[in-house]
Amino acid sequence: MGLFTVRKPRGFQHNYIYYDPRKEKLAKIEENAKRELGLLPPKEFSPEDIRGKFVGATHHLRRRKESKRKPISNGILVLIIIGLLLLARYLYTGHIF
């Protein structure tokens, strides 16, 4: 099956030099705690805050999004095999049934 597989190129991973995700996460936690205590005004709703949360929450949706390819379903595969068998029988005997 190596003839029909298309290799996926290696992904590009850029690591920032002057960026610390831990520090940003701690700052966000601190800001949320201050908002809960009432030291900061409530944050306005932003659609950017919920973008991608539903897909990241489940394993099957995350895998589906990462794969970006649609496999052939079993039903279509069975129909193709039956069609090929009928074609082979027609070519061998001269009639289908």
PDB file of N, CA and C in Angstrom:
ATOM      1  N   MET A   1       0.799  -1.192   0.000  1.00  0.00           N
ATOM      2  CA  MET A   1       0.000   0.000   0.000  1.00  0.00           C
ATOM      3  C   MET A   1       0.848   1.265   0.000  1.00  0.00           C
ATOM      4  N   GLY A   2       2.129   1.134  -0.009  1.00  0.00           N
ATOM      5  CA  GLY A   2       2.998   2.296  -0.018  1.00  0.00           C
ATOM      6  C   GLY A   2       2.900   3.089  -1.300  1.00  0.00           C
ATOM      7  N   LEU A   3       2.327   2.483  -2.335  1.00  0.00           N
ATOM      8  CA  LEU A   3       2.203   3.155  -3.621  1.00  0.00           C
ATOM      9  C   LEU A   3       1.167   4.270  -3.584  1.00  0.00           C
ATOM     10  N   PHE A   4       0.098   4.087  -2.799  1.00  0.00           N
ATOM     11  CA  PHE A   4      -1.006   5.043  -2.802  1.00  0.00           C
ATOM     12  C   PHE A   4      -0.986   6.007  -1.629  1.00  0.00           C
ATOM     13  N   THR A   5      -0.062   5.872  -0.716  1.00  0.00           N
ATOM     14  CA  THR A   5      -0.044   6.774   0.419  1.00  0.00           C
ATOM     15  C   THR A   5       0.750   8.030   0.077  1.00  0.00           C
ATOM     16  N   VAL A   6       0.220   9.150   0.473  1.00  0.00           N
ATOM     17  CA  VAL A   6       0.881  10.427   0.256  1.00  0.00           C
ATOM     18  C   VAL A   6       1.478  10.852   1.583  1.00  0.00           C
ATOM     19  N   ARG A   7       2.779  11.040   1.599  1.00  0.00           N
ATOM     20  CA  ARG A   7       3.435  11.427   2.849  1.00  0.00           C
ATOM     21  C   ARG A   7       3.094  12.870   3.202  1.00  0.00           C
ATOM     22  N   LYS A   8       2.879  13.093   4.472  1.00  0.00           N
ATOM     23  CA  LYS A   8       2.559  14.414   4.971  1.00  0.00           C
ATOM     24  C   LYS A   8       3.871  15.134   5.289  1.00  0.00           C
ATOM     25  N   PRO A   9       4.035  16.353   4.837  1.00  0.00           N
ATOM     26  CA  PRO A   9       5.284  17.050   5.147  1.00  0.00           C
ATOM     27  C   PRO A   9       5.408  17.319   6.645  1.00  0.00           C
ATOM     28  N   ARG A  10       6.629  17.424   7.079  1.00  0.00           N
ATOM     29  CA  ARG A  10       6.886  17.666   8.491  1.00  0.00           C
ATOM     30  C   ARG A  10       6.334  19.035   8.877  1.00  0.00           C
ATOM     31  N   GLY A  11       5.671  19.084   9.991  1.00  0.00           N
ATOM     32  CA  GLY A  11       5.059  20.328  10.442  1.00  0.00           C
ATOM     33  C   GLY A  11       6.089  21.338  10.918  1.00  0.00           C
ATOM     34  N   PHE A  12       5.771  22.587  10.734  1.00  0.00           N
ATOM     35  CA  PHE A  12       6.649  23.670  11.169  1.00  0.00           C
ATOM     36  C   PHE A  12       6.293  24.028  12.596  1.00  0.00           C
ATOM     37  N   GLN A  13       7.273  24.073  13.456  1.00  0.00           N
ATOM     38  CA  GLN A  13       7.043  24.424  14.844  1.00  0.00           C
ATOM     39  C   GLN A  13       7.983  25.564  15.210  1.00  0.00           C
ATOM     40  N   HIS A  14       7.397  26.714  15.472  1.00  0.00           N
ATOM     41  CA  HIS A  14       8.193  27.894  15.799  1.00  0.00           C
ATOM     42  C   HIS A  14       8.114  28.149  17.295  1.00  0.00           C
ATOM     43  N   ASN A  15       9.244  28.077  17.968  1.00  0.00           N
ATOM     44  CA  ASN A  15       9.297  28.366  19.396  1.00  0.00           C
ATOM     45  C   ASN A  15       9.780  29.798  19.587  1.00  0.00           C
ATOM     46  N   TYR A  16       8.968  30.582  20.280  1.00  0.00           N
ATOM     47  CA  TYR A  16       9.325  31.967  20.521  1.00  0.00           C
ATOM     48  C   TYR A  16      10.439  32.047  21.565  1.00  0.00           C
ATOM     49  N   ILE A  17      11.333  32.996  21.404  1.00  0.00           N
ATOM     50  CA  ILE A  17      12.447  33.150  22.332  1.00  0.00           C
ATOM     51  C   ILE A  17      12.014  33.950  23.557  1.00  0.00           C
ATOM     52  N   TYR A  18      11.311  35.041  23.347  1.00  0.00           N
ATOM     53  CA  TYR A  18      10.967  35.957  24.425  1.00  0.00           C
ATOM     54  C   TYR A  18       9.514  35.814  24.883  1.00  0.00           C
ATOM     55  N   TYR A  19       8.937  34.651  24.734  1.00  0.00           N
ATOM     56  CA  TYR A  19       7.544  34.434  25.116  1.00  0.00           C
ATOM     57  C   TYR A  19       7.488  33.294  26.127  1.00  0.00           C
ATOM     58  N   ASP A  20       6.785  33.530  27.224  1.00  0.00           N
ATOM     59  CA  ASP A  20       6.636  32.522  28.262  1.00  0.00           C
ATOM     60  C   ASP A  20       5.147  32.227  28.445  1.00  0.00           C
ATOM     61  N   PRO A  21       4.667  31.088  27.934  1.00  0.00           N
ATOM     62  CA  PRO A  21       3.231  30.793  28.059  1.00  0.00           C
ATOM     63  C   PRO A  21       2.800  30.623  29.523  1.00  0.00           C
ATOM     64  N   ARG A  22       3.695  30.138  30.362  1.00  0.00           N
ATOM     65  CA  ARG A  22       3.375  29.973  31.783  1.00  0.00           C
ATOM     66  C   ARG A  22       3.082  31.327  32.428  1.00  0.00           C
ATOM     67  N   LYS A  23       3.895  32.315  32.074  1.00  0.00           N
ATOM     68  CA  LYS A  23       3.718  33.654  32.631  1.00  0.00           C
ATOM     69  C   LYS A  23       2.378  34.258  32.172  1.00  0.00           C
ATOM     70  N   GLU A  24       2.035  34.050  30.920  1.00  0.00           N
ATOM     71  CA  GLU A  24       0.767  34.570  30.403  1.00  0.00           C
ATOM     72  C   GLU A  24      -0.425  33.878  31.071  1.00  0.00           C
ATOM     73  N   LYS A  25      -0.298  32.569  31.287  1.00  0.00           N
ATOM     74  CA  LYS A  25      -1.375  31.828  31.932  1.00  0.00           C
ATOM     75  C   LYS A  25      -1.566  32.305  33.378  1.00  0.00           C
ATOM     76  N   LEU A  26      -0.464  32.534  34.067  1.00  0.00           N
ATOM     77  CA  LEU A  26      -0.555  33.032  35.434  1.00  0.00           C
ATOM     78  C   LEU A  26      -1.177  34.429  35.482  1.00  0.00           C
ATOM     79  N   ALA A  27      -0.844  35.275  34.519  1.00  0.00           N
ATOM     80  CA  ALA A  27      -1.425  36.616  34.467  1.00  0.00           C
ATOM     81  C   ALA A  27      -2.931  36.541  34.219  1.00  0.00           C
ATOM     82  N   LYS A  28      -3.365  35.603  33.377  1.00  0.00           N
ATOM     83  CA  LYS A  28      -4.794  35.445  33.101  1.00  0.00           C
ATOM     84  C   LYS A  28      -5.530  34.940  34.336  1.00  0.00           C
ATOM     85  N   ILE A  29      -4.916  34.006  35.069  1.00  0.00           N
ATOM     86  CA  ILE A  29      -5.525  33.502  36.300  1.00  0.00           C
ATOM     87  C   ILE A  29      -5.633  34.621  37.337  1.00  0.00           C
ATOM     88  N   GLU A  30      -4.584  35.419  37.420  1.00  0.00           N
ATOM     89  CA  GLU A  30      -4.580  36.537  38.365  1.00  0.00           C
ATOM     90  C   GLU A  30      -5.657  37.562  38.012  1.00  0.00           C
ATOM     91  N   GLU A  31      -5.799  37.851  36.735  1.00  0.00           N
ATOM     92  CA  GLU A  31      -6.823  38.815  36.293  1.00  0.00           C
ATOM     93  C   GLU A  31      -8.219  38.297  36.595  1.00  0.00           C
ATOM     94  N   ASN A  32      -8.461  36.990  36.351  1.00  0.00           N
ATOM     95  CA  ASN A  32      -9.780  36.410  36.647  1.00  0.00           C
ATOM     96  C   ASN A  32     -10.065  36.446  38.146  1.00  0.00           C
ATOM     97  N   ALA A  33      -9.053  36.207  38.972  1.00  0.00           N
ATOM     98  CA  ALA A  33      -9.250  36.248  40.426  1.00  0.00           C
ATOM     99  C   ALA A  33      -9.589  37.671  40.881  1.00  0.00           C
ATOM    100  N   LYS A  34      -8.924  38.659  40.302  1.00  0.00           N
ATOM    101  CA  LYS A  34      -9.221  40.057  40.670  1.00  0.00           C
ATOM    102  C   LYS A  34     -10.639  40.435  40.240  1.00  0.00           C
ATOM    103  N   ARG A  35     -11.076  39.939  39.081  1.00  0.00           N
ATOM    104  CA  ARG A  35     -12.444  40.220  38.627  1.00  0.00           C
ATOM    105  C   ARG A  35     -13.471  39.589  39.569  1.00  0.00           C
ATOM    106  N   GLU A  36     -13.189  38.369  40.048  1.00  0.00           N
ATOM    107  CA  GLU A  36     -14.117  37.708  40.960  1.00  0.00           C
ATOM    108  C   GLU A  36     -14.192  38.427  42.308  1.00  0.00           C
ATOM    109  N   LEU A  37     -13.075  39.004  42.732  1.00  0.00           N
ATOM    110  CA  LEU A  37     -13.069  39.735  43.999  1.00  0.00           C
ATOM    111  C   LEU A  37     -13.664  41.131  43.877  1.00  0.00           C
ATOM    112  N   GLY A  38     -13.860  41.608  42.655  1.00  0.00           N
ATOM    113  CA  GLY A  38     -14.455  42.908  42.438  1.00  0.00           C
ATOM    114  C   GLY A  38     -13.448  44.034  42.327  1.00  0.00           C
ATOM    115  N   LEU A  39     -12.176  43.716  42.227  1.00  0.00           N
ATOM    116  CA  LEU A  39     -11.153  44.750  42.101  1.00  0.00           C
ATOM    117  C   LEU A  39     -11.083  45.324  40.682  1.00  0.00           C
ATOM    118  N   LEU A  40     -11.509  44.548  39.714  1.00  0.00           N
ATOM    119  CA  LEU A  40     -11.532  45.001  38.314  1.00  0.00           C
ATOM    120  C   LEU A  40     -12.975  44.963  37.815  1.00  0.00           C
ATOM    121  N   PRO A  41     -13.321  45.826  36.846  1.00  0.00           N
ATOM    122  CA  PRO A  41     -14.688  45.776  36.301  1.00  0.00           C
ATOM    123  C   PRO A  41     -14.892  44.484  35.504  1.00  0.00           C
ATOM    124  N   PRO A  42     -16.155  44.045  35.372  1.00  0.00           N
ATOM    125  CA  PRO A  42     -16.428  42.813  34.612  1.00  0.00           C
ATOM    126  C   PRO A  42     -15.979  42.944  33.155  1.00  0.00           C
ATOM    127  N   LYS A  43     -15.531  41.841  32.621  1.00  0.00           N
ATOM    128  CA  LYS A  43     -15.031  41.815  31.255  1.00  0.00           C
ATOM    129  C   LYS A  43     -16.204  41.739  30.281  1.00  0.00           C
ATOM    130  N   GLU A  44     -16.098  42.477  29.170  1.00  0.00           N
ATOM    131  CA  GLU A  44     -17.139  42.430  28.147  1.00  0.00           C
ATOM    132  C   GLU A  44     -17.072  41.101  27.409  1.00  0.00           C
ATOM    133  N   PHE A  45     -18.227  40.676  26.865  1.00  0.00           N
ATOM    134  CA  PHE A  45     -18.270  39.437  26.105  1.00  0.00           C
ATOM    135  C   PHE A  45     -17.538  39.619  24.785  1.00  0.00           C
ATOM    136  N   SER A  46     -16.717  38.653  24.464  1.00  0.00           N
ATOM    137  CA  SER A  46     -16.000  38.668  23.197  1.00  0.00           C
ATOM    138  C   SER A  46     -16.104  37.280  22.580  1.00  0.00           C
ATOM    139  N   PRO A  47     -16.536  37.184  21.309  1.00  0.00           N
ATOM    140  CA  PRO A  47     -16.644  35.867  20.679  1.00  0.00           C
ATOM    141  C   PRO A  47     -15.291  35.162  20.560  1.00  0.00           C
ATOM    142  N   GLU A  48     -14.207  35.917  20.599  1.00  0.00           N
ATOM    143  CA  GLU A  48     -12.883  35.318  20.507  1.00  0.00           C
ATOM    144  C   GLU A  48     -12.581  34.442  21.721  1.00  0.00           C
ATOM    145  N   ASP A  49     -13.249  34.708  22.851  1.00  0.00           N
ATOM    146  CA  ASP A  49     -12.992  33.936  24.061  1.00  0.00           C
ATOM    147  C   ASP A  49     -13.478  32.497  23.961  1.00  0.00           C
ATOM    148  N   ILE A  50     -14.543  32.250  23.183  1.00  0.00           N
ATOM    149  CA  ILE A  50     -15.087  30.898  23.108  1.00  0.00           C
ATOM    150  C   ILE A  50     -14.724  30.187  21.808  1.00  0.00           C
ATOM    151  N   ARG A  51     -13.971  30.819  20.948  1.00  0.00           N
ATOM    152  CA  ARG A  51     -13.620  30.206  19.664  1.00  0.00           C
ATOM    153  C   ARG A  51     -12.736  28.981  19.876  1.00  0.00           C
ATOM    154  N   GLY A  52     -13.156  27.837  19.334  1.00  0.00           N
ATOM    155  CA  GLY A  52     -12.372  26.614  19.410  1.00  0.00           C
ATOM    156  C   GLY A  52     -12.515  25.835  20.696  1.00  0.00           C
ATOM    157  N   LYS A  53     -13.336  26.274  21.612  1.00  0.00           N
ATOM    158  CA  LYS A  53     -13.489  25.577  22.888  1.00  0.00           C
ATOM    159  C   LYS A  53     -14.245  24.264  22.733  1.00  0.00           C
ATOM    160  N   PHE A  54     -15.239  24.213  21.845  1.00  0.00           N
ATOM    161  CA  PHE A  54     -16.044  23.005  21.701  1.00  0.00           C
ATOM    162  C   PHE A  54     -15.270  21.902  21.000  1.00  0.00           C
ATOM    163  N   VAL A  55     -14.471  22.262  20.023  1.00  0.00           N
ATOM    164  CA  VAL A  55     -13.691  21.265  19.291  1.00  0.00           C
ATOM    165  C   VAL A  55     -12.587  20.708  20.179  1.00  0.00           C
ATOM    166  N   GLY A  56     -11.974  21.547  20.972  1.00  0.00           N
ATOM    167  CA  GLY A  56     -10.895  21.096  21.838  1.00  0.00           C
ATOM    168  C   GLY A  56     -11.364  20.287  23.028  1.00  0.00           C
ATOM    169  N   ALA A  57     -12.657  20.304  23.320  1.00  0.00           N
ATOM    170  CA  ALA A  57     -13.170  19.632  24.511  1.00  0.00           C
ATOM    171  C   ALA A  57     -13.343  18.130  24.316  1.00  0.00           C
ATOM    172  N   THR A  58     -13.518  17.675  23.082  1.00  0.00           N
ATOM    173  CA  THR A  58     -13.745  16.251  22.842  1.00  0.00           C
ATOM    174  C   THR A  58     -12.625  15.670  21.999  1.00  0.00           C
ATOM    175  N   HIS A  59     -12.301  14.422  22.282  1.00  0.00           N
ATOM    176  CA  HIS A  59     -11.200  13.766  21.587  1.00  0.00           C
ATOM    177  C   HIS A  59     -11.514  13.503  20.120  1.00  0.00           C
ATOM    178  N   HIS A  60     -12.750  13.025  19.826  1.00  0.00           N
ATOM    179  CA  HIS A  60     -13.050  12.660  18.449  1.00  0.00           C
ATOM    180  C   HIS A  60     -13.120  13.887  17.540  1.00  0.00           C
ATOM    181  N   LEU A  61     -13.605  15.018  18.034  1.00  0.00           N
ATOM    182  CA  LEU A  61     -13.637  16.223  17.208  1.00  0.00           C
ATOM    183  C   LEU A  61     -12.235  16.769  16.982  1.00  0.00           C
ATOM    184  N   ARG A  62     -11.392  16.677  18.009  1.00  0.00           N
ATOM    185  CA  ARG A  62     -10.022  17.166  17.874  1.00  0.00           C
ATOM    186  C   ARG A  62      -9.254  16.313  16.863  1.00  0.00           C
ATOM    187  N   ARG A  63      -9.428  14.980  16.926  1.00  0.00           N
ATOM    188  CA  ARG A  63      -8.755  14.107  15.957  1.00  0.00           C
ATOM    189  C   ARG A  63      -9.265  14.361  14.542  1.00  0.00           C
ATOM    190  N   ARG A  64     -10.566  14.586  14.394  1.00  0.00           N
ATOM    191  CA  ARG A  64     -11.140  14.824  13.078  1.00  0.00           C
ATOM    192  C   ARG A  64     -10.603  16.116  12.466  1.00  0.00           C
ATOM    193  N   LYS A  65     -10.469  17.147  13.309  1.00  0.00           N
ATOM    194  CA  LYS A  65      -9.959  18.418  12.817  1.00  0.00           C
ATOM    195  C   LYS A  65      -8.488  18.310  12.438  1.00  0.00           C
ATOM    196  N   GLU A  66      -7.710  17.537  13.186  1.00  0.00           N
ATOM    197  CA  GLU A  66      -6.286  17.408  12.907  1.00  0.00           C
ATOM    198  C   GLU A  66      -6.024  16.570  11.663  1.00  0.00           C
ATOM    199  N   SER A  67      -6.885  15.579  11.366  1.00  0.00           N
ATOM    200  CA  SER A  67      -6.615  14.681  10.242  1.00  0.00           C
ATOM    201  C   SER A  67      -6.824  15.383   8.897  1.00  0.00           C
ATOM    202  N   LYS A  68      -7.853  16.197   8.764  1.00  0.00           N
ATOM    203  CA  LYS A  68      -8.162  16.969   7.553  1.00  0.00           C
ATOM    204  C   LYS A  68      -8.325  16.096   6.307  1.00  0.00           C
ATOM    205  N   ARG A  69      -8.667  14.838   6.484  1.00  0.00           N
ATOM    206  CA  ARG A  69      -8.947  13.998   5.334  1.00  0.00           C
ATOM    207  C   ARG A  69     -10.200  13.194   5.631  1.00  0.00           C
ATOM    208  N   LYS A  70     -10.927  12.851   4.594  1.00  0.00           N
ATOM    209  CA  LYS A  70     -12.169  12.128   4.773  1.00  0.00           C
ATOM    210  C   LYS A  70     -11.975  10.695   4.265  1.00  0.00           C
ATOM    211  N   PRO A  71     -11.986   9.705   5.138  1.00  0.00           N
ATOM    212  CA  PRO A  71     -11.780   8.329   4.697  1.00  0.00           C
ATOM    213  C   PRO A  71     -13.003   7.792   3.963  1.00  0.00           C
ATOM    214  N   ILE A  72     -12.780   6.769   3.164  1.00  0.00           N
ATOM    215  CA  ILE A  72     -13.880   6.115   2.447  1.00  0.00           C
ATOM    216  C   ILE A  72     -14.677   5.300   3.455  1.00  0.00           C
ATOM    217  N   SER A  73     -15.984   5.468   3.434  1.00  0.00           N
ATOM    218  CA  SER A  73     -16.816   4.737   4.378  1.00  0.00           C
ATOM    219  C   SER A  73     -16.902   3.267   3.973  1.00  0.00           C
ATOM    220  N   ASN A  74     -17.272   2.417   4.914  1.00  0.00           N
ATOM    221  CA  ASN A  74     -17.349   0.978   4.666  1.00  0.00           C
ATOM    222  C   ASN A  74     -18.427   0.644   3.644  1.00  0.00           C
ATOM    223  N   GLY A  75     -19.524   1.373   3.653  1.00  0.00           N
ATOM    224  CA  GLY A  75     -20.600   1.101   2.702  1.00  0.00           C
ATOM    225  C   GLY A  75     -20.171   1.332   1.263  1.00  0.00           C
ATOM    226  N   ILE A  76     -19.450   2.410   1.038  1.00  0.00           N
ATOM    227  CA  ILE A  76     -18.966   2.703  -0.317  1.00  0.00           C
ATOM    228  C   ILE A  76     -17.952   1.655  -0.743  1.00  0.00           C
ATOM    229  N   LEU A  77     -17.096   1.227   0.182  1.00  0.00           N
ATOM    230  CA  LEU A  77     -16.100   0.215  -0.126  1.00  0.00           C
ATOM    231  C   LEU A  77     -16.769  -1.109  -0.495  1.00  0.00           C
ATOM    232  N   VAL A  78     -17.824  -1.496   0.193  1.00  0.00           N
ATOM    233  CA  VAL A  78     -18.551  -2.728  -0.117  1.00  0.00           C
ATOM    234  C   VAL A  78     -19.198  -2.618  -1.493  1.00  0.00           C
ATOM    235  N   LEU A  79     -19.781  -1.474  -1.816  1.00  0.00           N
ATOM    236  CA  LEU A  79     -20.394  -1.299  -3.137  1.00  0.00           C
ATOM    237  C   LEU A  79     -19.357  -1.387  -4.258  1.00  0.00           C
ATOM    238  N   ILE A  80     -18.188  -0.843  -4.043  1.00  0.00           N
ATOM    239  CA  ILE A  80     -17.125  -0.923  -5.052  1.00  0.00           C
ATOM    240  C   ILE A  80     -16.694  -2.371  -5.261  1.00  0.00           C
ATOM    241  N   ILE A  81     -16.555  -3.132  -4.186  1.00  0.00           N
ATOM    242  CA  ILE A  81     -16.150  -4.538  -4.303  1.00  0.00           C
ATOM    243  C   ILE A  81     -17.218  -5.350  -5.017  1.00  0.00           C
ATOM    244  N   ILE A  82     -18.489  -5.124  -4.678  1.00  0.00           N
ATOM    245  CA  ILE A  82     -19.582  -5.840  -5.356  1.00  0.00           C
ATOM    246  C   ILE A  82     -19.601  -5.489  -6.834  1.00  0.00           C
ATOM    247  N   GLY A  83     -19.415  -4.227  -7.161  1.00  0.00           N
ATOM    248  CA  GLY A  83     -19.382  -3.821  -8.565  1.00  0.00           C
ATOM    249  C   GLY A  83     -18.237  -4.458  -9.324  1.00  0.00           C
ATOM    250  N   LEU A  84     -17.088  -4.534  -8.716  1.00  0.00           N
ATOM    251  CA  LEU A  84     -15.946  -5.183  -9.370  1.00  0.00           C
ATOM    252  C   LEU A  84     -16.166  -6.679  -9.553  1.00  0.00           C
ATOM    253  N   LEU A  85     -16.794  -7.317  -8.566  1.00  0.00           N
ATOM    254  CA  LEU A  85     -17.105  -8.743  -8.700  1.00  0.00           C
ATOM    255  C   LEU A  85     -18.103  -8.991  -9.829  1.00  0.00           C
ATOM    256  N   LEU A  86     -19.133  -8.131  -9.928  1.00  0.00           N
ATOM    257  CA  LEU A  86     -20.105  -8.270 -11.027  1.00  0.00           C
ATOM    258  C   LEU A  86     -19.442  -8.032 -12.378  1.00  0.00           C
ATOM    259  N   LEU A  87     -18.546  -7.074 -12.455  1.00  0.00           N
ATOM    260  CA  LEU A  87     -17.824  -6.817 -13.699  1.00  0.00           C
ATOM    261  C   LEU A  87     -16.945  -8.009 -14.078  1.00  0.00           C
ATOM    262  N   ALA A  88     -16.272  -8.592 -13.096  1.00  0.00           N
ATOM    263  CA  ALA A  88     -15.429  -9.761 -13.374  1.00  0.00           C
ATOM    264  C   ALA A  88     -16.280 -10.942 -13.844  1.00  0.00           C
ATOM    265  N   ARG A  89     -17.444 -11.147 -13.208  1.00  0.00           N
ATOM    266  CA  ARG A  89     -18.319 -12.252 -13.625  1.00  0.00           C
ATOM    267  C   ARG A  89     -18.851 -12.022 -15.042  1.00  0.00           C
ATOM    268  N   TYR A  90     -19.190 -10.768 -15.367  1.00  0.00           N
ATOM    269  CA  TYR A  90     -19.689 -10.460 -16.709  1.00  0.00           C
ATOM    270  C   TYR A  90     -18.601 -10.701 -17.763  1.00  0.00           C
ATOM    271  N   LEU A  91     -17.385 -10.297 -17.465  1.00  0.00           N
ATOM    272  CA  LEU A  91     -16.296 -10.497 -18.415  1.00  0.00           C
ATOM    273  C   LEU A  91     -15.952 -11.985 -18.556  1.00  0.00           C
ATOM    274  N   TYR A  92     -16.120 -12.771 -17.514  1.00  0.00           N
ATOM    275  CA  TYR A  92     -15.755 -14.183 -17.554  1.00  0.00           C
ATOM    276  C   TYR A  92     -16.845 -15.036 -18.204  1.00  0.00           C
ATOM    277  N   THR A  93     -18.131 -14.805 -17.869  1.00  0.00           N
ATOM    278  CA  THR A  93     -19.217 -15.651 -18.367  1.00  0.00           C
ATOM    279  C   THR A  93     -19.994 -15.028 -19.520  1.00  0.00           C
ATOM    280  N   GLY A  94     -20.022 -13.726 -19.605  1.00  0.00           N
ATOM    281  CA  GLY A  94     -20.777 -13.068 -20.668  1.00  0.00           C
ATOM    282  C   GLY A  94     -22.141 -12.573 -20.227  1.00  0.00           C
ATOM    283  N   HIS A  95     -22.620 -12.987 -19.066  1.00  0.00           N
ATOM    284  CA  HIS A  95     -23.887 -12.459 -18.536  1.00  0.00           C
ATOM    285  C   HIS A  95     -23.737 -12.238 -17.033  1.00  0.00           C
ATOM    286  N   ILE A  96     -24.516 -11.297 -16.494  1.00  0.00           N
ATOM    287  CA  ILE A  96     -24.363 -10.903 -15.097  1.00  0.00           C
ATOM    288  C   ILE A  96     -25.016 -11.922 -14.160  1.00  0.00           C
ATOM    289  N   PHE A  97     -26.289 -12.352 -14.445  1.00  0.00           N
ATOM    290  CA  PHE A  97     -26.988 -13.242 -13.514  1.00  0.00           C
ATOM    291  C   PHE A  97     -27.134 -14.573 -14.094  1.00  0.00           C
TER     292      PHE A  97
END
